Amino acid sequence: MVQLSTSDQLLLMAYGELNSKDARSLQEQIQADEALSQEWHSILRLTGRLDKVIDSPSETSLRIVLEHSYKTEHLQEI
């Protein structure tokens, strides 16, 4: 299993992607460590800003993903 850094875990938790056991453990660490708590609150502020700025993918991004999907569709049959 890949060992994640604490910063990676904080990001995963901010987006609800950390499993509940690890999230509980990380929350305990945040409560016990002021520096970690500050990093957590900074991540929450930044992710909140990003969520406001990035509403949806651009048309170009969607087109690229769809073109790639179309080109690799036959690979799914293998």
Short mmCIF file of N, CA, C and O in Angstrom, two decimals:
data_model
loop_
_atom_site.label_atom_id
_atom_site.label_comp_id
_atom_site.label_asym_id
_atom_site.label_seq_id
_atom_site.Cartn_x
_atom_site.Cartn_y
_atom_site.Cartn_z
N MET A 1 0.83 -1.18 0.00
CA MET A 1 0.00 0.00 0.00
C MET A 1 0.88 1.25 0.00
O MET A 1 1.90 1.30 0.65
N VAL A 2 0.48 2.26 -0.73
CA VAL A 2 1.22 3.50 -0.83
C VAL A 2 0.98 4.34 0.41
O VAL A 2 -0.16 4.55 0.82
N GLN A 3 2.07 4.81 1.03
CA GLN A 3 1.96 5.67 2.21
C GLN A 3 1.74 7.10 1.75
O GLN A 3 2.51 7.64 0.98
N LEU A 4 0.65 7.71 2.19
CA LEU A 4 0.34 9.08 1.82
C LEU A 4 0.92 10.05 2.83
O LEU A 4 0.98 9.75 4.02
N SER A 5 1.33 11.21 2.35
CA SER A 5 1.78 12.24 3.28
C SER A 5 0.56 12.82 3.99
O SER A 5 -0.58 12.65 3.55
N THR A 6 0.81 13.51 5.08
CA THR A 6 -0.29 14.11 5.83
C THR A 6 -1.02 15.13 4.97
O THR A 6 -2.24 15.21 5.01
N SER A 7 -0.28 15.89 4.16
CA SER A 7 -0.91 16.87 3.27
C SER A 7 -1.84 16.19 2.27
O SER A 7 -2.94 16.69 1.99
N ASP A 8 -1.41 15.06 1.74
CA ASP A 8 -2.26 14.30 0.82
C ASP A 8 -3.53 13.85 1.52
O ASP A 8 -4.63 13.92 0.97
N GLN A 9 -3.37 13.38 2.75
CA GLN A 9 -4.53 12.92 3.52
C GLN A 9 -5.49 14.08 3.80
O GLN A 9 -6.70 13.91 3.75
N LEU A 10 -4.94 15.26 4.11
CA LEU A 10 -5.78 16.43 4.35
C LEU A 10 -6.59 16.78 3.10
O LEU A 10 -7.79 17.08 3.19
N LEU A 11 -5.96 16.73 1.95
CA LEU A 11 -6.68 17.01 0.70
C LEU A 11 -7.77 15.98 0.44
O LEU A 11 -8.89 16.33 0.06
N LEU A 12 -7.44 14.72 0.65
CA LEU A 12 -8.44 13.67 0.46
C LEU A 12 -9.62 13.87 1.41
O LEU A 12 -10.78 13.74 1.01
N MET A 13 -9.33 14.24 2.66
CA MET A 13 -10.40 14.45 3.62
C MET A 13 -11.24 15.67 3.24
O MET A 13 -12.46 15.65 3.37
N ALA A 14 -10.60 16.72 2.74
CA ALA A 14 -11.33 17.93 2.35
C ALA A 14 -12.34 17.64 1.25
O ALA A 14 -13.40 18.25 1.19
N TYR A 15 -12.01 16.68 0.38
CA TYR A 15 -12.92 16.33 -0.71
C TYR A 15 -13.74 15.07 -0.42
O TYR A 15 -14.37 14.51 -1.31
N GLY A 16 -13.72 14.61 0.83
CA GLY A 16 -14.53 13.46 1.21
C GLY A 16 -14.07 12.15 0.63
O GLY A 16 -14.86 11.22 0.46
N GLU A 17 -12.77 12.05 0.33
CA GLU A 17 -12.24 10.85 -0.30
C GLU A 17 -11.41 9.97 0.63
O GLU A 17 -10.85 8.98 0.21
N LEU A 18 -11.34 10.33 1.90
CA LEU A 18 -10.57 9.56 2.87
C LEU A 18 -11.51 8.61 3.59
O LEU A 18 -12.61 9.00 3.99
N ASN A 19 -11.10 7.35 3.76
CA ASN A 19 -11.99 6.40 4.44
C ASN A 19 -12.22 6.85 5.88
O ASN A 19 -11.44 7.61 6.45
N SER A 20 -13.31 6.40 6.46
CA SER A 20 -13.75 6.91 7.76
C SER A 20 -12.73 6.64 8.88
O SER A 20 -12.54 7.49 9.76
N LYS A 21 -12.07 5.50 8.87
CA LYS A 21 -11.08 5.18 9.89
C LYS A 21 -9.92 6.17 9.83
O LYS A 21 -9.51 6.74 10.86
N ASP A 22 -9.40 6.40 8.64
CA ASP A 22 -8.28 7.33 8.48
C ASP A 22 -8.72 8.77 8.75
O ASP A 22 -7.96 9.56 9.31
N ALA A 23 -9.95 9.11 8.39
CA ALA A 23 -10.46 10.47 8.65
C ALA A 23 -10.55 10.73 10.15
O ALA A 23 -10.17 11.81 10.62
N ARG A 24 -11.04 9.75 10.90
CA ARG A 24 -11.12 9.92 12.36
C ARG A 24 -9.72 10.10 12.96
O ARG A 24 -9.51 10.96 13.82
N SER A 25 -8.80 9.30 12.52
CA SER A 25 -7.43 9.39 13.01
C SER A 25 -6.82 10.75 12.68
O SER A 25 -6.17 11.38 13.52
N LEU A 26 -7.05 11.21 11.47
CA LEU A 26 -6.51 12.49 11.05
C LEU A 26 -7.16 13.64 11.81
O LEU A 26 -6.49 14.60 12.20
N GLN A 27 -8.46 13.54 12.08
CA GLN A 27 -9.14 14.57 12.87
C GLN A 27 -8.55 14.66 14.28
O GLN A 27 -8.39 15.76 14.82
N GLU A 28 -8.20 13.53 14.86
CA GLU A 28 -7.57 13.52 16.18
C GLU A 28 -6.20 14.21 16.12
O GLU A 28 -5.85 14.98 17.01
N GLN A 29 -5.46 13.94 15.04
CA GLN A 29 -4.15 14.58 14.88
C GLN A 29 -4.30 16.09 14.72
O GLN A 29 -3.50 16.86 15.27
N ILE A 30 -5.31 16.51 13.96
CA ILE A 30 -5.56 17.94 13.75
C ILE A 30 -5.86 18.63 15.07
O ILE A 30 -5.38 19.73 15.33
N GLN A 31 -6.66 17.98 15.90
CA GLN A 31 -7.01 18.56 17.20
C GLN A 31 -5.81 18.66 18.13
O GLN A 31 -5.73 19.57 18.96
N ALA A 32 -4.85 17.76 17.99
CA ALA A 32 -3.70 17.72 18.89
C ALA A 32 -2.52 18.56 18.40
O ALA A 32 -1.61 18.87 19.18
N ASP A 33 -2.51 18.95 17.13
CA ASP A 33 -1.35 19.63 16.54
C ASP A 33 -1.78 20.96 15.92
O ASP A 33 -2.49 20.97 14.92
N GLU A 34 -1.33 22.06 16.50
CA GLU A 34 -1.74 23.39 16.04
C GLU A 34 -1.30 23.66 14.60
O GLU A 34 -2.05 24.22 13.80
N ALA A 35 -0.08 23.26 14.24
CA ALA A 35 0.41 23.48 12.88
C ALA A 35 -0.44 22.70 11.87
O ALA A 35 -0.79 23.21 10.80
N LEU A 36 -0.79 21.48 12.22
CA LEU A 36 -1.63 20.67 11.34
C LEU A 36 -3.03 21.26 11.24
O LEU A 36 -3.64 21.28 10.17
N SER A 37 -3.52 21.79 12.34
CA SER A 37 -4.83 22.45 12.34
C SER A 37 -4.82 23.66 11.42
O SER A 37 -5.77 23.88 10.66
N GLN A 38 -3.75 24.44 11.46
CA GLN A 38 -3.65 25.60 10.58
C GLN A 38 -3.60 25.18 9.11
O GLN A 38 -4.22 25.81 8.25
N GLU A 39 -2.85 24.11 8.82
CA GLU A 39 -2.79 23.61 7.45
C GLU A 39 -4.17 23.12 6.98
O GLU A 39 -4.59 23.38 5.86
N TRP A 40 -4.89 22.44 7.86
CA TRP A 40 -6.23 21.95 7.56
C TRP A 40 -7.17 23.10 7.21
O TRP A 40 -7.87 23.08 6.21
N HIS A 41 -7.15 24.14 8.03
CA HIS A 41 -8.03 25.28 7.77
C HIS A 41 -7.62 26.03 6.50
O HIS A 41 -8.48 26.53 5.77
N SER A 42 -6.34 26.07 6.22
CA SER A 42 -5.87 26.68 4.98
C SER A 42 -6.37 25.90 3.77
O SER A 42 -6.83 26.48 2.77
N ILE A 43 -6.29 24.58 3.85
CA ILE A 43 -6.78 23.73 2.76
C ILE A 43 -8.28 23.92 2.57
O ILE A 43 -8.76 24.01 1.44
N LEU A 44 -9.02 24.00 3.66
CA LEU A 44 -10.46 24.21 3.54
C LEU A 44 -10.78 25.53 2.85
O LEU A 44 -11.68 25.61 2.01
N ARG A 45 -10.04 26.59 3.21
CA ARG A 45 -10.26 27.89 2.56
C ARG A 45 -9.94 27.82 1.08
O ARG A 45 -10.70 28.31 0.24
N LEU A 46 -8.82 27.19 0.74
CA LEU A 46 -8.40 27.11 -0.66
C LEU A 46 -9.35 26.25 -1.49
O LEU A 46 -9.69 26.61 -2.63
N THR A 47 -9.77 25.12 -0.94
CA THR A 47 -10.69 24.27 -1.71
C THR A 47 -12.03 24.97 -1.90
O THR A 47 -12.67 24.82 -2.93
N GLY A 48 -12.44 25.75 -0.90
CA GLY A 48 -13.66 26.53 -1.04
C GLY A 48 -13.56 27.54 -2.16
O GLY A 48 -14.49 27.73 -2.95
N ARG A 49 -12.41 28.19 -2.26
CA ARG A 49 -12.19 29.15 -3.35
C ARG A 49 -12.18 28.44 -4.70
O ARG A 49 -12.74 28.94 -5.67
N LEU A 50 -11.49 27.32 -4.77
CA LEU A 50 -11.42 26.58 -6.03
C LEU A 50 -12.80 26.13 -6.48
O LEU A 50 -13.12 26.19 -7.67
N ASP A 51 -13.60 25.66 -5.54
CA ASP A 51 -14.94 25.20 -5.89
C ASP A 51 -15.78 26.34 -6.46
O ASP A 51 -16.64 26.11 -7.31
N LYS A 52 -15.53 27.57 -6.04
CA LYS A 52 -16.27 28.71 -6.57
C LYS A 52 -15.76 29.11 -7.95
O LYS A 52 -16.54 29.52 -8.80
N VAL A 53 -14.45 29.00 -8.16
CA VAL A 53 -13.84 29.43 -9.42
C VAL A 53 -14.06 28.40 -10.52
O VAL A 53 -14.37 28.75 -11.65
N ILE A 54 -13.88 27.14 -10.19
CA ILE A 54 -13.98 26.07 -11.19
C ILE A 54 -15.38 25.49 -11.12
O ILE A 54 -15.66 24.58 -10.35
N ASP A 55 -16.24 26.04 -11.95
CA ASP A 55 -17.64 25.62 -11.95
C ASP A 55 -17.83 24.33 -12.73
O ASP A 55 -18.51 23.43 -12.30
N SER A 56 -17.22 24.25 -13.90
CA SER A 56 -17.32 23.06 -14.73
C SER A 56 -16.15 23.05 -15.70
O SER A 56 -15.52 24.08 -15.93
N PRO A 57 -15.86 21.90 -16.28
CA PRO A 57 -14.74 21.84 -17.22
C PRO A 57 -15.03 22.67 -18.48
O PRO A 57 -16.18 22.84 -18.87
N SER A 58 -13.97 23.13 -19.10
CA SER A 58 -14.13 23.92 -20.32
C SER A 58 -14.58 23.01 -21.46
O SER A 58 -14.42 21.79 -21.42
N GLU A 59 -15.12 23.64 -22.49
CA GLU A 59 -15.56 22.88 -23.67
C GLU A 59 -14.38 22.14 -24.30
O GLU A 59 -14.52 21.00 -24.76
N THR A 60 -13.20 22.77 -24.30
CA THR A 60 -12.01 22.13 -24.87
C THR A 60 -11.66 20.88 -24.09
O THR A 60 -11.36 19.83 -24.68
N SER A 61 -11.70 20.96 -22.77
CA SER A 61 -11.38 19.79 -21.94
C SER A 61 -12.37 18.65 -22.21
O SER A 61 -11.96 17.50 -22.33
N LEU A 62 -13.63 18.98 -22.28
CA LEU A 62 -14.65 17.96 -22.57
C LEU A 62 -14.41 17.31 -23.93
O LEU A 62 -14.49 16.09 -24.06
N ARG A 63 -14.09 18.13 -24.92
CA ARG A 63 -13.85 17.61 -26.27
C ARG A 63 -12.66 16.66 -26.27
O ARG A 63 -12.70 15.57 -26.85
N ILE A 64 -11.57 17.05 -25.59
CA ILE A 64 -10.38 16.20 -25.53
C ILE A 64 -10.68 14.86 -24.87
O ILE A 64 -10.27 13.81 -25.35
N VAL A 65 -11.41 14.88 -23.76
CA VAL A 65 -11.76 13.64 -23.06
C VAL A 65 -12.64 12.76 -23.94
O VAL A 65 -12.43 11.55 -24.04
N LEU A 66 -13.62 13.35 -24.59
CA LEU A 66 -14.51 12.57 -25.46
C LEU A 66 -13.77 11.99 -26.65
O LEU A 66 -14.00 10.84 -27.03
N GLU A 67 -12.85 12.77 -27.25
CA GLU A 67 -12.07 12.26 -28.37
C GLU A 67 -11.19 11.10 -27.93
O GLU A 67 -11.09 10.09 -28.63
N HIS A 68 -10.56 11.23 -26.77
CA HIS A 68 -9.72 10.15 -26.26
C HIS A 68 -10.56 8.91 -25.98
O HIS A 68 -10.16 7.79 -26.31
N SER A 69 -11.72 9.10 -25.41
CA SER A 69 -12.62 7.99 -25.12
C SER A 69 -13.02 7.27 -26.40
O SER A 69 -13.02 6.04 -26.46
N TYR A 70 -13.33 8.05 -27.42
CA TYR A 70 -13.73 7.46 -28.70
C TYR A 70 -12.58 6.67 -29.30
O TYR A 70 -12.77 5.56 -29.80
N LYS A 71 -11.36 7.23 -29.23
CA LYS A 71 -10.19 6.56 -29.82
C LYS A 71 -9.83 5.28 -29.08
O LYS A 71 -9.27 4.36 -29.67
N THR A 72 -10.11 5.19 -27.81
CA THR A 72 -9.72 4.02 -27.02
C THR A 72 -10.89 3.09 -26.72
O THR A 72 -10.73 2.12 -25.99
N GLU A 73 -12.05 3.38 -27.28
CA GLU A 73 -13.24 2.58 -27.01
C GLU A 73 -13.02 1.10 -27.33
O GLU A 73 -13.45 0.22 -26.60
N HIS A 74 -12.32 0.83 -28.42
CA HIS A 74 -12.09 -0.56 -28.82
C HIS A 74 -11.23 -1.32 -27.82
O HIS A 74 -11.30 -2.54 -27.73
N LEU A 75 -10.42 -0.63 -27.01
CA LEU A 75 -9.58 -1.29 -26.03
C LEU A 75 -10.38 -1.94 -24.92
O LEU A 75 -9.94 -2.89 -24.29
N GLN A 76 -11.58 -1.44 -24.66
CA GLN A 76 -12.43 -1.98 -23.61
C GLN A 76 -12.94 -3.37 -23.96
O GLN A 76 -13.31 -4.14 -23.10
N GLU A 77 -12.94 -3.68 -25.24
CA GLU A 77 -13.46 -4.98 -25.69
C GLU A 77 -12.44 -6.08 -25.53
O GLU A 77 -12.76 -7.24 -25.60
N ILE A 78 -11.18 -5.71 -25.31
CA ILE A 78 -10.10 -6.71 -25.23
C ILE A 78 -10.12 -7.41 -23.90
O ILE A 78 -10.37 -6.94 -22.90
#
